[in-house]
mmCIF file of C-alpha atoms in Angstrom:
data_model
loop_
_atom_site.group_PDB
_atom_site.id
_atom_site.type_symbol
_atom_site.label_atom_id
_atom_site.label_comp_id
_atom_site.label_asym_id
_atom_site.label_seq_id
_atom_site.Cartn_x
_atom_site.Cartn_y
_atom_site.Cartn_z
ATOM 1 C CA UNK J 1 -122.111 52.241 -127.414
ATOM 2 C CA UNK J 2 -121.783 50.644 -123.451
ATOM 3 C CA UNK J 3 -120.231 47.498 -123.999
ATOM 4 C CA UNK J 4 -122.185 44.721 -122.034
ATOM 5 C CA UNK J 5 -119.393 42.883 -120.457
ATOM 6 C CA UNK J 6 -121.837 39.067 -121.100
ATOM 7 C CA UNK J 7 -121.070 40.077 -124.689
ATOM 8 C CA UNK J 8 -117.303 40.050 -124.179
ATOM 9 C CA UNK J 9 -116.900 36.783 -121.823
ATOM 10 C CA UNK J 10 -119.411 34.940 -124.615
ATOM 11 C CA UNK J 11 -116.616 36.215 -127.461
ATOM 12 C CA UNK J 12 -113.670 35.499 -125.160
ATOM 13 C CA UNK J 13 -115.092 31.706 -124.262
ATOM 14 C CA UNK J 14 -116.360 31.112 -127.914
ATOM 15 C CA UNK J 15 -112.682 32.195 -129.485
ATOM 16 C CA UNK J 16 -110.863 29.562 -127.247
ATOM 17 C CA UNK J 17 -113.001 26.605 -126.617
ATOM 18 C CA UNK J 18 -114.121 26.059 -130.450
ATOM 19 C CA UNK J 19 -110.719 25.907 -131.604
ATOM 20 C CA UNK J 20 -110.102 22.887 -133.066
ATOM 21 C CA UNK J 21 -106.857 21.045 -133.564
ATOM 22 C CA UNK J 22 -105.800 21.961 -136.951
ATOM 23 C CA UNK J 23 -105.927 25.583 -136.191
ATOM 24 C CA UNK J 24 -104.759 25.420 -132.409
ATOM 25 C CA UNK J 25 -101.872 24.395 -134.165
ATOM 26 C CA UNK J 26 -101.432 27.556 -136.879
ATOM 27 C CA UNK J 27 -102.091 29.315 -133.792
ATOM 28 C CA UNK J 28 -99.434 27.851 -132.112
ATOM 29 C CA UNK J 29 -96.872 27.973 -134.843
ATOM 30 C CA UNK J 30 -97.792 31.675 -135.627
ATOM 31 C CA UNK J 31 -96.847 32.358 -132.274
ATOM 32 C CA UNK J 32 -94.072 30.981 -131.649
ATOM 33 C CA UNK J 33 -92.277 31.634 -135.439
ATOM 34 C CA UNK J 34 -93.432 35.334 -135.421
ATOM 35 C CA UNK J 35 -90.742 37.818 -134.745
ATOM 36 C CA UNK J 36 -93.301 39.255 -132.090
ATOM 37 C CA UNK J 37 -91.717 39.826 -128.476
ATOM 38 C CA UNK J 38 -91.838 36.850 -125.712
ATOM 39 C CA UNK J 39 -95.164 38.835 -124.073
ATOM 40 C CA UNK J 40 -97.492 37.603 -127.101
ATOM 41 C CA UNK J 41 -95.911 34.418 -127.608
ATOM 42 C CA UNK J 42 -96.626 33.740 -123.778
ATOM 43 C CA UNK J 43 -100.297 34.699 -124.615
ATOM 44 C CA UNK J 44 -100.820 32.289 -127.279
ATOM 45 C CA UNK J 45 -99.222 29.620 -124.912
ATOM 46 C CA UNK J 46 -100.427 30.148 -122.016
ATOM 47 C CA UNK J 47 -103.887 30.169 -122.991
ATOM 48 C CA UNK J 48 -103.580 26.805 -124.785
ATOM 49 C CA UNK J 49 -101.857 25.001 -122.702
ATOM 50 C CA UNK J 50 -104.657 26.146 -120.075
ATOM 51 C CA UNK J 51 -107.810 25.064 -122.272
ATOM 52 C CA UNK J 52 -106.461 22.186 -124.243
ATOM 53 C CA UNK J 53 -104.716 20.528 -121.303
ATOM 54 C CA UNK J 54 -108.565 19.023 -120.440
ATOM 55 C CA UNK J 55 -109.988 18.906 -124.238
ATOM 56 C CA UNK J 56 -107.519 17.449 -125.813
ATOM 57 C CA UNK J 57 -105.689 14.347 -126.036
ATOM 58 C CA UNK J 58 -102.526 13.986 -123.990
ATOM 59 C CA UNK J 59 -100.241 14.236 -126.819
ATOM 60 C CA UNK J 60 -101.350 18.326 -127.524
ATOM 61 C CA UNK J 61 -99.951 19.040 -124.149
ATOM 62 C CA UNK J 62 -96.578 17.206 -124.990
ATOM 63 C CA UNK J 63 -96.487 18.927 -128.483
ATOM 64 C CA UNK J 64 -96.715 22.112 -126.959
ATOM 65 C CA UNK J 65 -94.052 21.331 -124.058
ATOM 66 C CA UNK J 66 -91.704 20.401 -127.111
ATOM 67 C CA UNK J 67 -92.415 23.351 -129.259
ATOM 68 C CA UNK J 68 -91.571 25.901 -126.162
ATOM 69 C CA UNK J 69 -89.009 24.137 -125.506
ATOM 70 C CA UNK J 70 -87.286 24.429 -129.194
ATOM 71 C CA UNK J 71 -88.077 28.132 -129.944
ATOM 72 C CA UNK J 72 -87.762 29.569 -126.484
ATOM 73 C CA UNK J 73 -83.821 30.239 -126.093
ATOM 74 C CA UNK J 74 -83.526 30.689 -122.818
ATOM 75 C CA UNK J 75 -84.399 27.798 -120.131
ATOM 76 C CA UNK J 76 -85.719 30.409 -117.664
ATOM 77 C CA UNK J 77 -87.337 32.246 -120.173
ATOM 78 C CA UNK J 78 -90.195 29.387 -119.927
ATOM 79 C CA UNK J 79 -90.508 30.230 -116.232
ATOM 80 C CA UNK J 80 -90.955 33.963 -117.048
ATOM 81 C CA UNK J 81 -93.130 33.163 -120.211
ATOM 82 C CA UNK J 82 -95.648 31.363 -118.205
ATOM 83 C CA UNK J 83 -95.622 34.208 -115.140
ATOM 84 C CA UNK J 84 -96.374 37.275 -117.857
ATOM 85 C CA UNK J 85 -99.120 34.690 -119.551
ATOM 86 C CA UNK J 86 -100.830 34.436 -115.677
ATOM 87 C CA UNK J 87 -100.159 38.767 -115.019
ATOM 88 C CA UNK J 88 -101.877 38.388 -118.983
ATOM 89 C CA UNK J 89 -105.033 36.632 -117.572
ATOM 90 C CA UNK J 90 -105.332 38.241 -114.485
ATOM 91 C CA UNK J 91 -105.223 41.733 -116.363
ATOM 92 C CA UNK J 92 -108.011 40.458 -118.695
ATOM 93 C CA UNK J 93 -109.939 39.083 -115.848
ATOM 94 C CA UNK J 94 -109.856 42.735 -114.159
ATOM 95 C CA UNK J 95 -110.447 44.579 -117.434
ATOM 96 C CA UNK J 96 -114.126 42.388 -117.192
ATOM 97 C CA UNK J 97 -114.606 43.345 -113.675
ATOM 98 C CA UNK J 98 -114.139 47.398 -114.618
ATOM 99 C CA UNK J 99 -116.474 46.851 -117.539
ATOM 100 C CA UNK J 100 -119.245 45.617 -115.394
ATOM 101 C CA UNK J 101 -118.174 48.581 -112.896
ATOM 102 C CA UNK J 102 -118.370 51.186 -115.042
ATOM 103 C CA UNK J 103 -121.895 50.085 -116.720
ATOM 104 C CA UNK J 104 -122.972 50.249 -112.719
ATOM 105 C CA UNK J 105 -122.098 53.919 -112.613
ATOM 106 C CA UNK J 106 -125.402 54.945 -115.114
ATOM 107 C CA UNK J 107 -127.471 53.313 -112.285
ATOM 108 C CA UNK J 108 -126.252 55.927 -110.215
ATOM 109 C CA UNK J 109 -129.463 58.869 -110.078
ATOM 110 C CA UNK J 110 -129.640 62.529 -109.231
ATOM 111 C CA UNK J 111 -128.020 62.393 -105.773
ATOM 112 C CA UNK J 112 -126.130 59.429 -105.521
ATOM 113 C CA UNK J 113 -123.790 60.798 -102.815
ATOM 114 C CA UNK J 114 -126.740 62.712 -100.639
ATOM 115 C CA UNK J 115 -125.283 65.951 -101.997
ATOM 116 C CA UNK J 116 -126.634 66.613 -105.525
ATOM 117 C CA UNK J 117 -124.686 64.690 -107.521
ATOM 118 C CA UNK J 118 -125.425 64.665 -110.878
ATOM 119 C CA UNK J 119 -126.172 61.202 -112.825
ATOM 120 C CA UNK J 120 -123.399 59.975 -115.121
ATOM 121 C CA UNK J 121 -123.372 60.384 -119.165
ATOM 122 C CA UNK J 122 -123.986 57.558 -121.213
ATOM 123 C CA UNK J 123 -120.692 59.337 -123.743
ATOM 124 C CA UNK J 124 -118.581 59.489 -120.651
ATOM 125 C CA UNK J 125 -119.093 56.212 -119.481
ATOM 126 C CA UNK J 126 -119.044 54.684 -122.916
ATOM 127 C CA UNK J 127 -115.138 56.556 -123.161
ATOM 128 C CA UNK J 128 -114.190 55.596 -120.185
ATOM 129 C CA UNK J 129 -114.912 51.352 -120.838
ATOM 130 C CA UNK J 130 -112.943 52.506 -124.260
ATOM 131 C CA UNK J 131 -109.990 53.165 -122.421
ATOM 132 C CA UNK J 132 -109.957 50.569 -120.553
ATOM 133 C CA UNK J 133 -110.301 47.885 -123.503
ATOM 134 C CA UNK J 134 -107.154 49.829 -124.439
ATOM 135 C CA UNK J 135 -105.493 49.833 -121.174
ATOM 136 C CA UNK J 136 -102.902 46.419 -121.166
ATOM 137 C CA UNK J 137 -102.851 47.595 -117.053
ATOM 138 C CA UNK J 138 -105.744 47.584 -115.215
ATOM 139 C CA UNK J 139 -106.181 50.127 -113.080
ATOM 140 C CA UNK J 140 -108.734 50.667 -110.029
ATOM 141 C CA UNK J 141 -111.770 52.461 -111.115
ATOM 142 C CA UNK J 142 -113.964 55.019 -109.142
ATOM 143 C CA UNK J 143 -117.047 57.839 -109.771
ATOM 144 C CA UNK J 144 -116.464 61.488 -107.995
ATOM 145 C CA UNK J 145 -119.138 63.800 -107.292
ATOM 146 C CA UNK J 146 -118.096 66.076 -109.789
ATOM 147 C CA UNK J 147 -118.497 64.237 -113.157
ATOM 148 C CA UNK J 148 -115.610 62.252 -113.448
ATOM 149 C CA UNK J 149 -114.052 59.048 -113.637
ATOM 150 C CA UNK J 150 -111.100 58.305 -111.742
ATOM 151 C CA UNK J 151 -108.889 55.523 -112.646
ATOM 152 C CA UNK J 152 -105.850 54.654 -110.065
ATOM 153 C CA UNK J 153 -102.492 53.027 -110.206
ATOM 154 C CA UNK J 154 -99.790 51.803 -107.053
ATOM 155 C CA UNK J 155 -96.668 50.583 -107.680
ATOM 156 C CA UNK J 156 -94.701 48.718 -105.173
ATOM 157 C CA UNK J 157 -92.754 51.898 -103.938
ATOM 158 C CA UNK J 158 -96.250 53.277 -102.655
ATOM 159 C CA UNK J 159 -95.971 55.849 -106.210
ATOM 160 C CA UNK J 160 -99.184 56.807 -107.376
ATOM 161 C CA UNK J 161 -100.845 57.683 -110.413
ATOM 162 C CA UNK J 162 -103.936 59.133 -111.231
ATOM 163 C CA UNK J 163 -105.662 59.472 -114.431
ATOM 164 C CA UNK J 164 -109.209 61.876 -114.091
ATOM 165 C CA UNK J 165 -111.938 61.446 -116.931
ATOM 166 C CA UNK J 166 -113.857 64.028 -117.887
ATOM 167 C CA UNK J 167 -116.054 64.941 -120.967
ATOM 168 C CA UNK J 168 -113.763 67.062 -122.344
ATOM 169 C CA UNK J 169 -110.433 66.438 -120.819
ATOM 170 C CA UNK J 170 -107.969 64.123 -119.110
ATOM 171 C CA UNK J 171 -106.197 65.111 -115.949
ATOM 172 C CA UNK J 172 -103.299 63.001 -114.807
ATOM 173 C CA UNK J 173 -101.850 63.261 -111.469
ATOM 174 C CA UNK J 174 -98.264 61.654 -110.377
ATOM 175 C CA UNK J 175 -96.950 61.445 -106.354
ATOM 176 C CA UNK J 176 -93.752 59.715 -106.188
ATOM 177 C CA UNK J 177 -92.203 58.898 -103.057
ATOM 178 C CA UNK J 178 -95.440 60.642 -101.488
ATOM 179 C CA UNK J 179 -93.705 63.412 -101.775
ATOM 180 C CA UNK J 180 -93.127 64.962 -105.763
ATOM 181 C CA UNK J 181 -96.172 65.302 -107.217
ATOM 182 C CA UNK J 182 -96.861 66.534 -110.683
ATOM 183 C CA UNK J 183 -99.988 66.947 -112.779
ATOM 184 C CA UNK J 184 -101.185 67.640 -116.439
ATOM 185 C CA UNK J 185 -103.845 67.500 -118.963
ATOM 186 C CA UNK J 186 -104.421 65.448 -121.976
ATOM 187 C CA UNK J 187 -107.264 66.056 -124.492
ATOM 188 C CA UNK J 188 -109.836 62.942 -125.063
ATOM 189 C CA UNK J 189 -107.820 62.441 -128.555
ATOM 190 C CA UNK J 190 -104.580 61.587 -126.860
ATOM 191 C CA UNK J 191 -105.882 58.325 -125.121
ATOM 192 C CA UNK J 192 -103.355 56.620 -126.975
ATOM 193 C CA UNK J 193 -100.596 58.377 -124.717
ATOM 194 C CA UNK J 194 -102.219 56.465 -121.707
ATOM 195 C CA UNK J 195 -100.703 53.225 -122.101
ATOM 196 C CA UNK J 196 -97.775 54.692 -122.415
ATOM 197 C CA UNK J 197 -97.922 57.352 -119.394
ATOM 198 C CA UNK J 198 -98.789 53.727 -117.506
ATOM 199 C CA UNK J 199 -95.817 51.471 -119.095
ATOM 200 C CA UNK J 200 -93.445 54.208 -117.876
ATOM 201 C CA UNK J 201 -94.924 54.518 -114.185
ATOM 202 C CA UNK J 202 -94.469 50.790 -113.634
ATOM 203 C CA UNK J 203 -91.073 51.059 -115.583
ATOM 204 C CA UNK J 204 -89.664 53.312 -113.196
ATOM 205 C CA UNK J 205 -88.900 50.856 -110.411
ATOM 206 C CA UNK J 206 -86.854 48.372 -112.697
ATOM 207 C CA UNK V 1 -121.119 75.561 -81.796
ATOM 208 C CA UNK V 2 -118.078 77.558 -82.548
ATOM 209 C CA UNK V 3 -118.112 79.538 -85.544
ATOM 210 C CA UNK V 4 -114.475 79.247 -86.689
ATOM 211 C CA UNK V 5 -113.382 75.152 -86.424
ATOM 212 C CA UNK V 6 -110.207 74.766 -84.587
ATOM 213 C CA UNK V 7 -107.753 72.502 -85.546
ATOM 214 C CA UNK V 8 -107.933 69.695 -82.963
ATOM 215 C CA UNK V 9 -111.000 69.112 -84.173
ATOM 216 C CA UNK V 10 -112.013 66.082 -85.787
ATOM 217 C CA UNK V 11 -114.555 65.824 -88.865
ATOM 218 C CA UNK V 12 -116.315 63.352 -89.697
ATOM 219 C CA UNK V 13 -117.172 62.374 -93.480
ATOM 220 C CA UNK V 14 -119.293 58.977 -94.348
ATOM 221 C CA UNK V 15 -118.876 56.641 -96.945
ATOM 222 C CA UNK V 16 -122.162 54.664 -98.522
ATOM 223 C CA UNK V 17 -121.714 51.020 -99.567
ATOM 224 C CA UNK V 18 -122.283 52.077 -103.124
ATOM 225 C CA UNK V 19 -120.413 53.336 -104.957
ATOM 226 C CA UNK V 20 -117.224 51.926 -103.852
ATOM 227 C CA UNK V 21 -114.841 54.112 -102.593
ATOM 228 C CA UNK V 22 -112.400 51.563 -101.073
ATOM 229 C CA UNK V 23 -109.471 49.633 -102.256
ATOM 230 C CA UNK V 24 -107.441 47.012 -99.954
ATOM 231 C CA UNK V 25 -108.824 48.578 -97.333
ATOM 232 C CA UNK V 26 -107.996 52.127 -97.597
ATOM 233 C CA UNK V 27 -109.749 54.920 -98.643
ATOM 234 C CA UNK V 28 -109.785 56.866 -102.606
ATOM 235 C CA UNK V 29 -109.312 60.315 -103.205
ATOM 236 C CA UNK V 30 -112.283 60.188 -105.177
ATOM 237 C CA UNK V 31 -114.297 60.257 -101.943
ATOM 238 C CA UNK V 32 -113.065 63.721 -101.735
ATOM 239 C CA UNK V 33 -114.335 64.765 -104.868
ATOM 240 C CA UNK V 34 -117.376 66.891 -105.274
ATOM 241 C CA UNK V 35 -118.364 69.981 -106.839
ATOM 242 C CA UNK V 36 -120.238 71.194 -104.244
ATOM 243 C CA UNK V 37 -117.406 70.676 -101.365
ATOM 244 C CA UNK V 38 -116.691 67.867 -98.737
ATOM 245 C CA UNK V 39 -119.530 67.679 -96.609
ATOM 246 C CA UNK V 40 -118.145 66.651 -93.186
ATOM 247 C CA UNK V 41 -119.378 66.368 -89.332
ATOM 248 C CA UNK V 42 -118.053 68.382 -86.946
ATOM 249 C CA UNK V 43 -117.351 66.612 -83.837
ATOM 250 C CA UNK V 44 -118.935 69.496 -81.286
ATOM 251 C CA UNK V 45 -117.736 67.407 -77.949
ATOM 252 C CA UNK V 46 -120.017 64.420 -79.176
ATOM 253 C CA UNK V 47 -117.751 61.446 -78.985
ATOM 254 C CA UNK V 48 -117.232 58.935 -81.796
ATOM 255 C CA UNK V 49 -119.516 56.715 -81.164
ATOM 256 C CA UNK V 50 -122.014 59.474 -80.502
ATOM 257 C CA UNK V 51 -121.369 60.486 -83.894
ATOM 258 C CA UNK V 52 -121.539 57.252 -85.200
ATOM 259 C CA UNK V 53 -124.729 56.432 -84.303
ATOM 260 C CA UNK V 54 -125.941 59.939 -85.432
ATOM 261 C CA UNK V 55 -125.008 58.789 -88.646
ATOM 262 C CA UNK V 56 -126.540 55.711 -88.533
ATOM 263 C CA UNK V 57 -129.856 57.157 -87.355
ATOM 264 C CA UNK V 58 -129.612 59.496 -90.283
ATOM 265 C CA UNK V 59 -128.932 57.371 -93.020
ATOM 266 C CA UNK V 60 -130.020 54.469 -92.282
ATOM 267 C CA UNK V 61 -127.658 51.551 -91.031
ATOM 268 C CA UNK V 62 -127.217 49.569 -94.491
ATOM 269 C CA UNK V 63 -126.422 53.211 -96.258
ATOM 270 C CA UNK V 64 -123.172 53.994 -93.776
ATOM 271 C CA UNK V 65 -120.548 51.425 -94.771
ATOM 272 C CA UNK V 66 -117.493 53.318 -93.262
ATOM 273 C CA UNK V 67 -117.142 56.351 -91.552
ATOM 274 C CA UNK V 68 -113.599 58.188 -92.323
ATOM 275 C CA UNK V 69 -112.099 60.340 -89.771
ATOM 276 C CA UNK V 70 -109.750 63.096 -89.886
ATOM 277 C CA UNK V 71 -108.208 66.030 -87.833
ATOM 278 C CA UNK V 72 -109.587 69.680 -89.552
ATOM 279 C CA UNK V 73 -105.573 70.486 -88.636
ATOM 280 C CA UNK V 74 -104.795 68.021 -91.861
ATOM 281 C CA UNK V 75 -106.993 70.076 -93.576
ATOM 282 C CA UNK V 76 -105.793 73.551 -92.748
ATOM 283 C CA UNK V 77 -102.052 71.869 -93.091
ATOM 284 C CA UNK V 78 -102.942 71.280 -96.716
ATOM 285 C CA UNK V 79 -104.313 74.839 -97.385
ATOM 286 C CA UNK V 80 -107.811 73.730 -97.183
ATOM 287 C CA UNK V 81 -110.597 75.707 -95.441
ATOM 288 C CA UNK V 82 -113.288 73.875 -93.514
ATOM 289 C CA UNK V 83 -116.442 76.120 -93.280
ATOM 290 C CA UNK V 84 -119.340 75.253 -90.665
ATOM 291 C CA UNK V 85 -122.780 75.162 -92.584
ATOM 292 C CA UNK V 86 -125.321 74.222 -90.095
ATOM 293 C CA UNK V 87 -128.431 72.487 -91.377
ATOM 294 C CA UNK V 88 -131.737 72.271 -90.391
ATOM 295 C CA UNK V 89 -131.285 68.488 -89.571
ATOM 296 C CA UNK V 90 -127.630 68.738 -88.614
ATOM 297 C CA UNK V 91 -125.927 71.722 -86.709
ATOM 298 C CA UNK V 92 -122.944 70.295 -86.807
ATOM 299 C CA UNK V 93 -122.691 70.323 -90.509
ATOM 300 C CA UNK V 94 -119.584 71.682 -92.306
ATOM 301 C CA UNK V 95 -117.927 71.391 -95.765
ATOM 302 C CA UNK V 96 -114.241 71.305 -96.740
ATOM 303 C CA UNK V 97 -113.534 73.703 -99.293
ATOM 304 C CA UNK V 98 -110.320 74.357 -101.384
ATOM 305 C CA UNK V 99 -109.486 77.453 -100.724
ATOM 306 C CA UNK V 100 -111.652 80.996 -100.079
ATOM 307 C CA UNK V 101 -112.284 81.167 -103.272
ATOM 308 C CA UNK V 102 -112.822 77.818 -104.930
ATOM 309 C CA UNK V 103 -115.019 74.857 -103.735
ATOM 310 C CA UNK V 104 -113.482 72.075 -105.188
ATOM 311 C CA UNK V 105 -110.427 70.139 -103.561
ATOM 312 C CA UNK V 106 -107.271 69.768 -105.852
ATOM 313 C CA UNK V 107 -105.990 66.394 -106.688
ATOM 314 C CA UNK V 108 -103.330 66.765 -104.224
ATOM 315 C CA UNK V 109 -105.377 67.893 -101.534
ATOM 316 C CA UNK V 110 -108.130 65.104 -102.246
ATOM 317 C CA UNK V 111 -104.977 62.155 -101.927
ATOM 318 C CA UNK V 112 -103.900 63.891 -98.810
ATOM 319 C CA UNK V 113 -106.848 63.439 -96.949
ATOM 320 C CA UNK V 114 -107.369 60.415 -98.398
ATOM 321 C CA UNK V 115 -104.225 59.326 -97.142
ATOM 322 C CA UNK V 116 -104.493 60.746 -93.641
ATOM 323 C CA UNK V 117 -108.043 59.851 -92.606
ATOM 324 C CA UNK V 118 -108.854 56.782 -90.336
ATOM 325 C CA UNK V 119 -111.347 54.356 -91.595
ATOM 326 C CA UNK V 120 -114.136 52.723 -89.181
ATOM 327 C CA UNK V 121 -116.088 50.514 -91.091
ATOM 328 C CA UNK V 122 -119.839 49.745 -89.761
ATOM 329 C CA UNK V 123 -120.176 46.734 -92.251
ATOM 330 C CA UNK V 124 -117.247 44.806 -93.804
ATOM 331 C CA UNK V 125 -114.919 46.437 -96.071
ATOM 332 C CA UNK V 126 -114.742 43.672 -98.788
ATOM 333 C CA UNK V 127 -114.663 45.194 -102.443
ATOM 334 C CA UNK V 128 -117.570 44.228 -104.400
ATOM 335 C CA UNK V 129 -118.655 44.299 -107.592
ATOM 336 C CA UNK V 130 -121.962 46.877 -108.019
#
């Protein structure tokens, strides 16, 4: 099924802004008692203290201030909890955009690139918007003239990573220091291996 | 035309405004990408802006958004062949191919000319959504 990316901003706006008090606060208390690492916890808060700041009565916002304050050890841990909430939004903002990307690609005909390219499938594209739902990393998305989907990563050190879609296979591609390079497959199955082949390219510069 | 492109000379490859084949400016290996090999311009003496407009005239000026430029040396330096194929509209037609035997660029070869060609863009290269 191609996911219409209307359909997921309607669900994303409707699950936030009808929220009403009584259950922004199980939310809120959920998230911060649960044993569940500072990443989530910074979700729940983040996006809260975004949409209730304006809907709510003033006292919500100073609730919440008190409540992170309590259960969050670490003073600077606030400071970090509210930068991986804003990388949180910005990733789900970009994971919208590369829905609405992707859908473009079955608009693409017989000859898209002026040298018989072939049109796109609806299975592959319908995959590839799979993955990214999956993906907690965006990455940059682009068609190839040779039935793929190519998604792209850059880290800071100019490292590069490459993961190539195809019907029946995944192709990854690594260049580190522009220089080492290394490539493999991955069956279709394996997409749960992606987030992790991802995690670990970003992990490598810390 | 010479039959056998020498290395000091420069192809030429254009990119359409859609799809988008441009991030931050630069250029993706997926532009390289196609089962049927790399078409390219030759340069044959014509100079840029000679070629330019050739491609303009061809295509149409709102199809060419970007015109990507490379040496056929950084091809041949990456084990790539570049093989002239004249057409009817365009003599100085050629196509990069992998190797003698195989059309299609490998990943490493596709992010090395990505990462050595020169971009001229003919419209603004601002990424937009399709």
């Amino acid at each position: 099924m191609i996911i219409a990316p209307s359909a997921l901003e309607q669900h994303n706006n409707s699950s936030t802004a009808s929220t009403d008090y009584r259950s922004f606060r199980t939310h809120l208390n959920k998230a911060v008692d649960s044993s569940k690492n500072l990443y989530i916890r910074t979700n729940y808060l983040s996006q809260y203290t975004r949409k209730h700041v304006i809907d709510k009565k003033k006292n919500i916002v100073e609730i919440v201030t008190v409540k992170s304050h309590k259960r969050i050890q670490s003073s600077t841990a606030t400071v970090e909890a509210e930068e991986m909430g804003q990388l949180f939004m910005k990733e789900e903002r970009r994971k919208t955009s590369n829905l609405y990307l992707l859908r473009s690609f079955l608009d693409l005909e017989y000859n898209w690139n002026d040298n018989g390219a072939d049109p796109f499938s609806h299975n592959l594209i319908s995959y590839a918007q799979s993955l990214v739902l999956d993906l907690i990393r965006q990455p940059d998305v682009f068609p190839t003239a040779r039935q793929s989907i190519q998604f792209e990563y850059e880290n800071e050190n100019n490292d590069y990573l490459e993961i190539e879609i195809f019907k029946d296979k995944m192709e990854i591609y690594i260049e580190l220091n522009g220089f080492e390079d290394r490539e493999f497959e991955i069956p279709l199955t394996d997409s749960n291996k992606l987030n992790k082949i991802v995690l670990d390219f970003y992990e490598r510069n810390r | 035309m010479k039959e056998i492109v020498s290395p000091e000379e420069l192809l030429y490859r254009a990119v359409k405004p859609i799809p988008v084949y441009w991030k931050d400016g630069r250029i993706t290996s997926a532009l390289f990408k196609d089962s049927k090999g790399v078409s390219v311009d030759r340069d044959g003496g014509r100079s840029s802006e000679n070629i330019i407009s050739n491609f303009v005239t061809r295509m149409g000026d709102k199809n060419v958004k970007a015109i990507a430029i490379l040496k056929a040396e950084q091809c041949f330096n990456n084990e790539m062949i570049v093989i002239p194929s004249p057409v009817q509209d365009n003599k100085y037609h050629a196509e990069i191919h992998c190797s003698e035997t195989k059309v299609e660029l490998s990943k490493k070869q596709a992010r090395a000319l990505a990462n050595c060609c020169q971009c001229v863009a003919l419209q603004d290269l601002e990424d937009t959504l399709v």
